[in-house]
Amino acid sequence: MTMTPIHMHANGFGAAASGLVIAVHTGSMYLPSPLAGRLVDRFGATAMSVATAGTLLAAGVVAALAPGHSFPLITLALVLLGLGWSFGLVTGTAIVTNSTPLATRAKTQGLVAVAIAGAFGGLASGILVASYPILAVLSGILASVAAPAAIVAARKSSAPALGSAG
């Protein structure tokens, strides 16, 4: 998101156009949160992890392939990114909440948020400012790894423990 205004300015767009794209993107991050919660409740965190990964992968593909002068495609990429972020935040929070004992839940959620947003996000954003298409492709690759990782984690957590009766 933070590179979008720079990318758009480099392709001839003004502040009003990039401001509109960022506003729509921000809305797509927060407005779908209640829907994301209902989807997690209905279909489960594993299915929503796959949906999250697919949405983020689509955002990366659209952003990487969108011509720099295509306002509709840049907007679509950022809407998909916001929607994927919303799905991922709600799904990830549900996973942490459901897999953490009540006594340590708040501390664990705080540590996860700081680790992902602060440490990883800050480091990655500093490294990836070189190219908008490269950022989009790398983000898409990361998203495509997230779905299989979520499925493996779900299978491990539902597998019976070794040596247990049953």
mmCIF file with all atom_site columns, N, CA, C and O in Angstrom, residues 112-139:
data_model
loop_
_atom_site.group_PDB
_atom_site.id
_atom_site.type_symbol
_atom_site.label_atom_id
_atom_site.label_alt_id
_atom_site.label_comp_id
_atom_site.label_asym_id
_atom_site.label_entity_id
_atom_site.label_seq_id
_atom_site.pdbx_PDB_ins_code
_atom_site.Cartn_x
_atom_site.Cartn_y
_atom_site.Cartn_z
_atom_site.occupancy
_atom_site.B_iso_or_equiv
_atom_site.pdbx_formal_charge
_atom_site.auth_seq_id
_atom_site.auth_comp_id
_atom_site.auth_asym_id
_atom_site.auth_atom_id
_atom_site.pdbx_PDB_model_num
ATOM 1   N N  . VAL A 1 112 ? 2.219  -11.781 18.823 1.00 0.00 ? 112 VAL A N  1
ATOM 2   C CA . VAL A 1 112 ? 2.027  -12.126 17.416 1.00 0.00 ? 112 VAL A CA 1
ATOM 3   C C  . VAL A 1 112 ? 1.855  -10.853 16.588 1.00 0.00 ? 112 VAL A C  1
ATOM 4   O O  . VAL A 1 112 ? 2.467  -10.700 15.525 1.00 0.00 ? 112 VAL A O  1
ATOM 5   N N  . ALA A 1 113 ? 1.047  -9.930  17.070 1.00 0.00 ? 113 ALA A N  1
ATOM 6   C CA . ALA A 1 113 ? 0.810  -8.687  16.333 1.00 0.00 ? 113 ALA A CA 1
ATOM 7   C C  . ALA A 1 113 ? 2.099  -7.886  16.172 1.00 0.00 ? 113 ALA A C  1
ATOM 8   O O  . ALA A 1 113 ? 2.395  -7.375  15.088 1.00 0.00 ? 113 ALA A O  1
ATOM 9   N N  . VAL A 1 114 ? 2.886  -7.779  17.234 1.00 0.00 ? 114 VAL A N  1
ATOM 10  C CA . VAL A 1 114 ? 4.142  -7.039  17.168 1.00 0.00 ? 114 VAL A CA 1
ATOM 11  C C  . VAL A 1 114 ? 5.120  -7.734  16.234 1.00 0.00 ? 114 VAL A C  1
ATOM 12  O O  . VAL A 1 114 ? 5.776  -7.092  15.409 1.00 0.00 ? 114 VAL A O  1
ATOM 13  N N  . ALA A 1 115 ? 5.205  -9.059  16.329 1.00 0.00 ? 115 ALA A N  1
ATOM 14  C CA . ALA A 1 115 ? 6.146  -9.805  15.490 1.00 0.00 ? 115 ALA A CA 1
ATOM 15  C C  . ALA A 1 115 ? 5.810  -9.664  14.017 1.00 0.00 ? 115 ALA A C  1
ATOM 16  O O  . ALA A 1 115 ? 6.688  -9.421  13.186 1.00 0.00 ? 115 ALA A O  1
ATOM 17  N N  . ILE A 1 116 ? 4.537  -9.792  13.686 1.00 0.00 ? 116 ILE A N  1
ATOM 18  C CA . ILE A 1 116 ? 4.152  -9.742  12.274 1.00 0.00 ? 116 ILE A CA 1
ATOM 19  C C  . ILE A 1 116 ? 4.161  -8.322  11.751 1.00 0.00 ? 116 ILE A C  1
ATOM 20  O O  . ILE A 1 116 ? 4.796  -8.018  10.747 1.00 0.00 ? 116 ILE A O  1
ATOM 21  N N  . ALA A 1 117 ? 3.431  -7.442  12.398 1.00 0.00 ? 117 ALA A N  1
ATOM 22  C CA . ALA A 1 117 ? 3.294  -6.077  11.892 1.00 0.00 ? 117 ALA A CA 1
ATOM 23  C C  . ALA A 1 117 ? 4.573  -5.271  12.080 1.00 0.00 ? 117 ALA A C  1
ATOM 24  O O  . ALA A 1 117 ? 5.039  -4.615  11.162 1.00 0.00 ? 117 ALA A O  1
ATOM 25  N N  . GLY A 1 118 ? 5.123  -5.336  13.277 1.00 0.00 ? 118 GLY A N  1
ATOM 26  C CA . GLY A 1 118 ? 6.281  -4.512  13.568 1.00 0.00 ? 118 GLY A CA 1
ATOM 27  C C  . GLY A 1 118 ? 7.565  -5.028  12.964 1.00 0.00 ? 118 GLY A C  1
ATOM 28  O O  . GLY A 1 118 ? 8.171  -4.373  12.116 1.00 0.00 ? 118 GLY A O  1
ATOM 29  N N  . ALA A 1 119 ? 7.948  -6.209  13.360 1.00 0.00 ? 119 ALA A N  1
ATOM 30  C CA . ALA A 1 119 ? 9.250  -6.723  12.944 1.00 0.00 ? 119 ALA A CA 1
ATOM 31  C C  . ALA A 1 119 ? 9.266  -7.123  11.474 1.00 0.00 ? 119 ALA A C  1
ATOM 32  O O  . ALA A 1 119 ? 10.023 -6.575  10.676 1.00 0.00 ? 119 ALA A O  1
ATOM 33  N N  . PHE A 1 120 ? 8.427  -8.066  11.106 1.00 0.00 ? 120 PHE A N  1
ATOM 34  C CA . PHE A 1 120 ? 8.445  -8.559  9.732  1.00 0.00 ? 120 PHE A CA 1
ATOM 35  C C  . PHE A 1 120 ? 7.987  -7.492  8.741  1.00 0.00 ? 120 PHE A C  1
ATOM 36  O O  . PHE A 1 120 ? 8.627  -7.266  7.718  1.00 0.00 ? 120 PHE A O  1
ATOM 37  N N  . GLY A 1 121 ? 6.887  -6.832  9.045  1.00 0.00 ? 121 GLY A N  1
ATOM 38  C CA . GLY A 1 121 ? 6.355  -5.815  8.129  1.00 0.00 ? 121 GLY A CA 1
ATOM 39  C C  . GLY A 1 121 ? 7.313  -4.662  7.911  1.00 0.00 ? 121 GLY A C  1
ATOM 40  O O  . GLY A 1 121 ? 7.519  -4.209  6.785  1.00 0.00 ? 121 GLY A O  1
ATOM 41  N N  . GLY A 1 122 ? 7.904  -4.181  8.981  1.00 0.00 ? 122 GLY A N  1
ATOM 42  C CA . GLY A 1 122 ? 8.851  -3.081  8.854  1.00 0.00 ? 122 GLY A CA 1
ATOM 43  C C  . GLY A 1 122 ? 10.090 -3.467  8.074  1.00 0.00 ? 122 GLY A C  1
ATOM 44  O O  . GLY A 1 122 ? 10.548 -2.724  7.203  1.00 0.00 ? 122 GLY A O  1
ATOM 45  N N  . LEU A 1 123 ? 10.613 -4.635  8.351  1.00 0.00 ? 123 LEU A N  1
ATOM 46  C CA . LEU A 1 123 ? 11.797 -5.107  7.639  1.00 0.00 ? 123 LEU A CA 1
ATOM 47  C C  . LEU A 1 123 ? 11.488 -5.317  6.164  1.00 0.00 ? 123 LEU A C  1
ATOM 48  O O  . LEU A 1 123 ? 12.224 -4.858  5.289  1.00 0.00 ? 123 LEU A O  1
ATOM 49  N N  . ALA A 1 124 ? 10.402 -5.997  5.883  1.00 0.00 ? 124 ALA A N  1
ATOM 50  C CA . ALA A 1 124 ? 10.051 -6.291  4.497  1.00 0.00 ? 124 ALA A CA 1
ATOM 51  C C  . ALA A 1 124 ? 9.781  -5.025  3.703  1.00 0.00 ? 124 ALA A C  1
ATOM 52  O O  . ALA A 1 124 ? 10.203 -4.906  2.556  1.00 0.00 ? 124 ALA A O  1
ATOM 53  N N  . SER A 1 125 ? 9.100  -4.057  4.306  1.00 0.00 ? 125 SER A N  1
ATOM 54  C CA . SER A 1 125 ? 8.772  -2.842  3.557  1.00 0.00 ? 125 SER A CA 1
ATOM 55  C C  . SER A 1 125 ? 10.029 -2.050  3.230  1.00 0.00 ? 125 SER A C  1
ATOM 56  O O  . SER A 1 125 ? 10.108 -1.423  2.174  1.00 0.00 ? 125 SER A O  1
ATOM 57  N N  . GLY A 1 126 ? 11.005 -2.088  4.088  1.00 0.00 ? 126 GLY A N  1
ATOM 58  C CA . GLY A 1 126 ? 12.247 -1.393  3.802  1.00 0.00 ? 126 GLY A CA 1
ATOM 59  C C  . GLY A 1 126 ? 13.040 -2.043  2.693  1.00 0.00 ? 126 GLY A C  1
ATOM 60  O O  . GLY A 1 126 ? 13.663 -1.369  1.868  1.00 0.00 ? 126 GLY A O  1
ATOM 61  N N  . ILE A 1 127 ? 12.996 -3.355  2.629  1.00 0.00 ? 127 ILE A N  1
ATOM 62  C CA . ILE A 1 127 ? 13.746 -4.093  1.610  1.00 0.00 ? 127 ILE A CA 1
ATOM 63  C C  . ILE A 1 127 ? 13.076 -3.992  0.243  1.00 0.00 ? 127 ILE A C  1
ATOM 64  O O  . ILE A 1 127 ? 13.738 -3.918  -0.779 1.00 0.00 ? 127 ILE A O  1
ATOM 65  N N  . LEU A 1 128 ? 11.762 -3.987  0.227  1.00 0.00 ? 128 LEU A N  1
ATOM 66  C CA . LEU A 1 128 ? 11.031 -4.152  -1.027 1.00 0.00 ? 128 LEU A CA 1
ATOM 67  C C  . LEU A 1 128 ? 10.608 -2.858  -1.715 1.00 0.00 ? 128 LEU A C  1
ATOM 68  O O  . LEU A 1 128 ? 9.735  -2.885  -2.564 1.00 0.00 ? 128 LEU A O  1
ATOM 69  N N  . VAL A 1 129 ? 11.221 -1.746  -1.411 1.00 0.00 ? 129 VAL A N  1
ATOM 70  C CA . VAL A 1 129 ? 10.823 -0.504  -2.050 1.00 0.00 ? 129 VAL A CA 1
ATOM 71  C C  . VAL A 1 129 ? 11.405 -0.343  -3.450 1.00 0.00 ? 129 VAL A C  1
ATOM 72  O O  . VAL A 1 129 ? 11.112 0.623   -4.134 1.00 0.00 ? 129 VAL A O  1
ATOM 73  N N  . ALA A 1 130 ? 12.182 -1.302  -3.888 1.00 0.00 ? 130 ALA A N  1
ATOM 74  C CA . ALA A 1 130 ? 12.857 -1.177  -5.173 1.00 0.00 ? 130 ALA A CA 1
ATOM 75  C C  . ALA A 1 130 ? 11.903 -1.180  -6.364 1.00 0.00 ? 130 ALA A C  1
ATOM 76  O O  . ALA A 1 130 ? 12.085 -0.420  -7.304 1.00 0.00 ? 130 ALA A O  1
ATOM 77  N N  . SER A 1 131 ? 10.886 -2.017  -6.348 1.00 0.00 ? 131 SER A N  1
ATOM 78  C CA . SER A 1 131 ? 10.044 -2.166  -7.528 1.00 0.00 ? 131 SER A CA 1
ATOM 79  C C  . SER A 1 131 ? 8.642  -2.616  -7.143 1.00 0.00 ? 131 SER A C  1
ATOM 80  O O  . SER A 1 131 ? 8.477  -3.596  -6.426 1.00 0.00 ? 131 SER A O  1
ATOM 81  N N  . TYR A 1 132 ? 7.659  -1.918  -7.661 1.00 0.00 ? 132 TYR A N  1
ATOM 82  C CA . TYR A 1 132 ? 6.260  -2.275  -7.387 1.00 0.00 ? 132 TYR A CA 1
ATOM 83  C C  . TYR A 1 132 ? 5.930  -3.669  -7.917 1.00 0.00 ? 132 TYR A C  1
ATOM 84  O O  . TYR A 1 132 ? 5.370  -4.478  -7.187 1.00 0.00 ? 132 TYR A O  1
ATOM 85  N N  . PRO A 1 133 ? 6.289  -4.013  -9.159 1.00 0.00 ? 133 PRO A N  1
ATOM 86  C CA . PRO A 1 133 ? 6.008  -5.378  -9.627 1.00 0.00 ? 133 PRO A CA 1
ATOM 87  C C  . PRO A 1 133 ? 6.739  -6.452  -8.822 1.00 0.00 ? 133 PRO A C  1
ATOM 88  O O  . PRO A 1 133 ? 6.182  -7.514  -8.551 1.00 0.00 ? 133 PRO A O  1
ATOM 89  N N  . ILE A 1 134 ? 7.967  -6.186  -8.412 1.00 0.00 ? 134 ILE A N  1
ATOM 90  C CA . ILE A 1 134 ? 8.697  -7.168  -7.603 1.00 0.00 ? 134 ILE A CA 1
ATOM 91  C C  . ILE A 1 134 ? 8.002  -7.355  -6.261 1.00 0.00 ? 134 ILE A C  1
ATOM 92  O O  . ILE A 1 134 ? 7.826  -8.480  -5.787 1.00 0.00 ? 134 ILE A O  1
ATOM 93  N N  . LEU A 1 135 ? 7.580  -6.269  -5.648 1.00 0.00 ? 135 LEU A N  1
ATOM 94  C CA . LEU A 1 135 ? 6.832  -6.343  -4.396 1.00 0.00 ? 135 LEU A CA 1
ATOM 95  C C  . LEU A 1 135 ? 5.572  -7.176  -4.582 1.00 0.00 ? 135 LEU A C  1
ATOM 96  O O  . LEU A 1 135 ? 5.255  -8.043  -3.767 1.00 0.00 ? 135 LEU A O  1
ATOM 97  N N  . ALA A 1 136 ? 4.851  -6.948  -5.674 1.00 0.00 ? 136 ALA A N  1
ATOM 98  C CA . ALA A 1 136 ? 3.613  -7.684  -5.937 1.00 0.00 ? 136 ALA A CA 1
ATOM 99  C C  . ALA A 1 136 ? 3.878  -9.174  -6.129 1.00 0.00 ? 136 ALA A C  1
ATOM 100 O O  . ALA A 1 136 ? 3.167  -10.018 -5.577 1.00 0.00 ? 136 ALA A O  1
ATOM 101 N N  . VAL A 1 137 ? 4.905  -9.514  -6.880 1.00 0.00 ? 137 VAL A N  1
ATOM 102 C CA . VAL A 1 137 ? 5.222  -10.923 -7.132 1.00 0.00 ? 137 VAL A CA 1
ATOM 103 C C  . VAL A 1 137 ? 5.656  -11.613 -5.843 1.00 0.00 ? 137 VAL A C  1
ATOM 104 O O  . VAL A 1 137 ? 5.185  -12.719 -5.522 1.00 0.00 ? 137 VAL A O  1
ATOM 105 N N  . LEU A 1 138 ? 6.546  -10.997 -5.079 1.00 0.00 ? 138 LEU A N  1
ATOM 106 C CA . LEU A 1 138 ? 6.999  -11.605 -3.830 1.00 0.00 ? 138 LEU A CA 1
ATOM 107 C C  . LEU A 1 138 ? 5.851  -11.768 -2.838 1.00 0.00 ? 138 LEU A C  1
ATOM 108 O O  . LEU A 1 138 ? 5.761  -12.784 -2.137 1.00 0.00 ? 138 LEU A O  1
ATOM 109 N N  . SER A 1 139 ? 4.956  -10.799 -2.793 1.00 0.00 ? 139 SER A N  1
ATOM 110 C CA . SER A 1 139 ? 3.789  -10.901 -1.912 1.00 0.00 ? 139 SER A CA 1
ATOM 111 C C  . SER A 1 139 ? 2.878  -12.034 -2.368 1.00 0.00 ? 139 SER A C  1
ATOM 112 O O  . SER A 1 139 ? 2.338  -12.769 -1.541 1.00 0.00 ? 139 SER A O  1
#
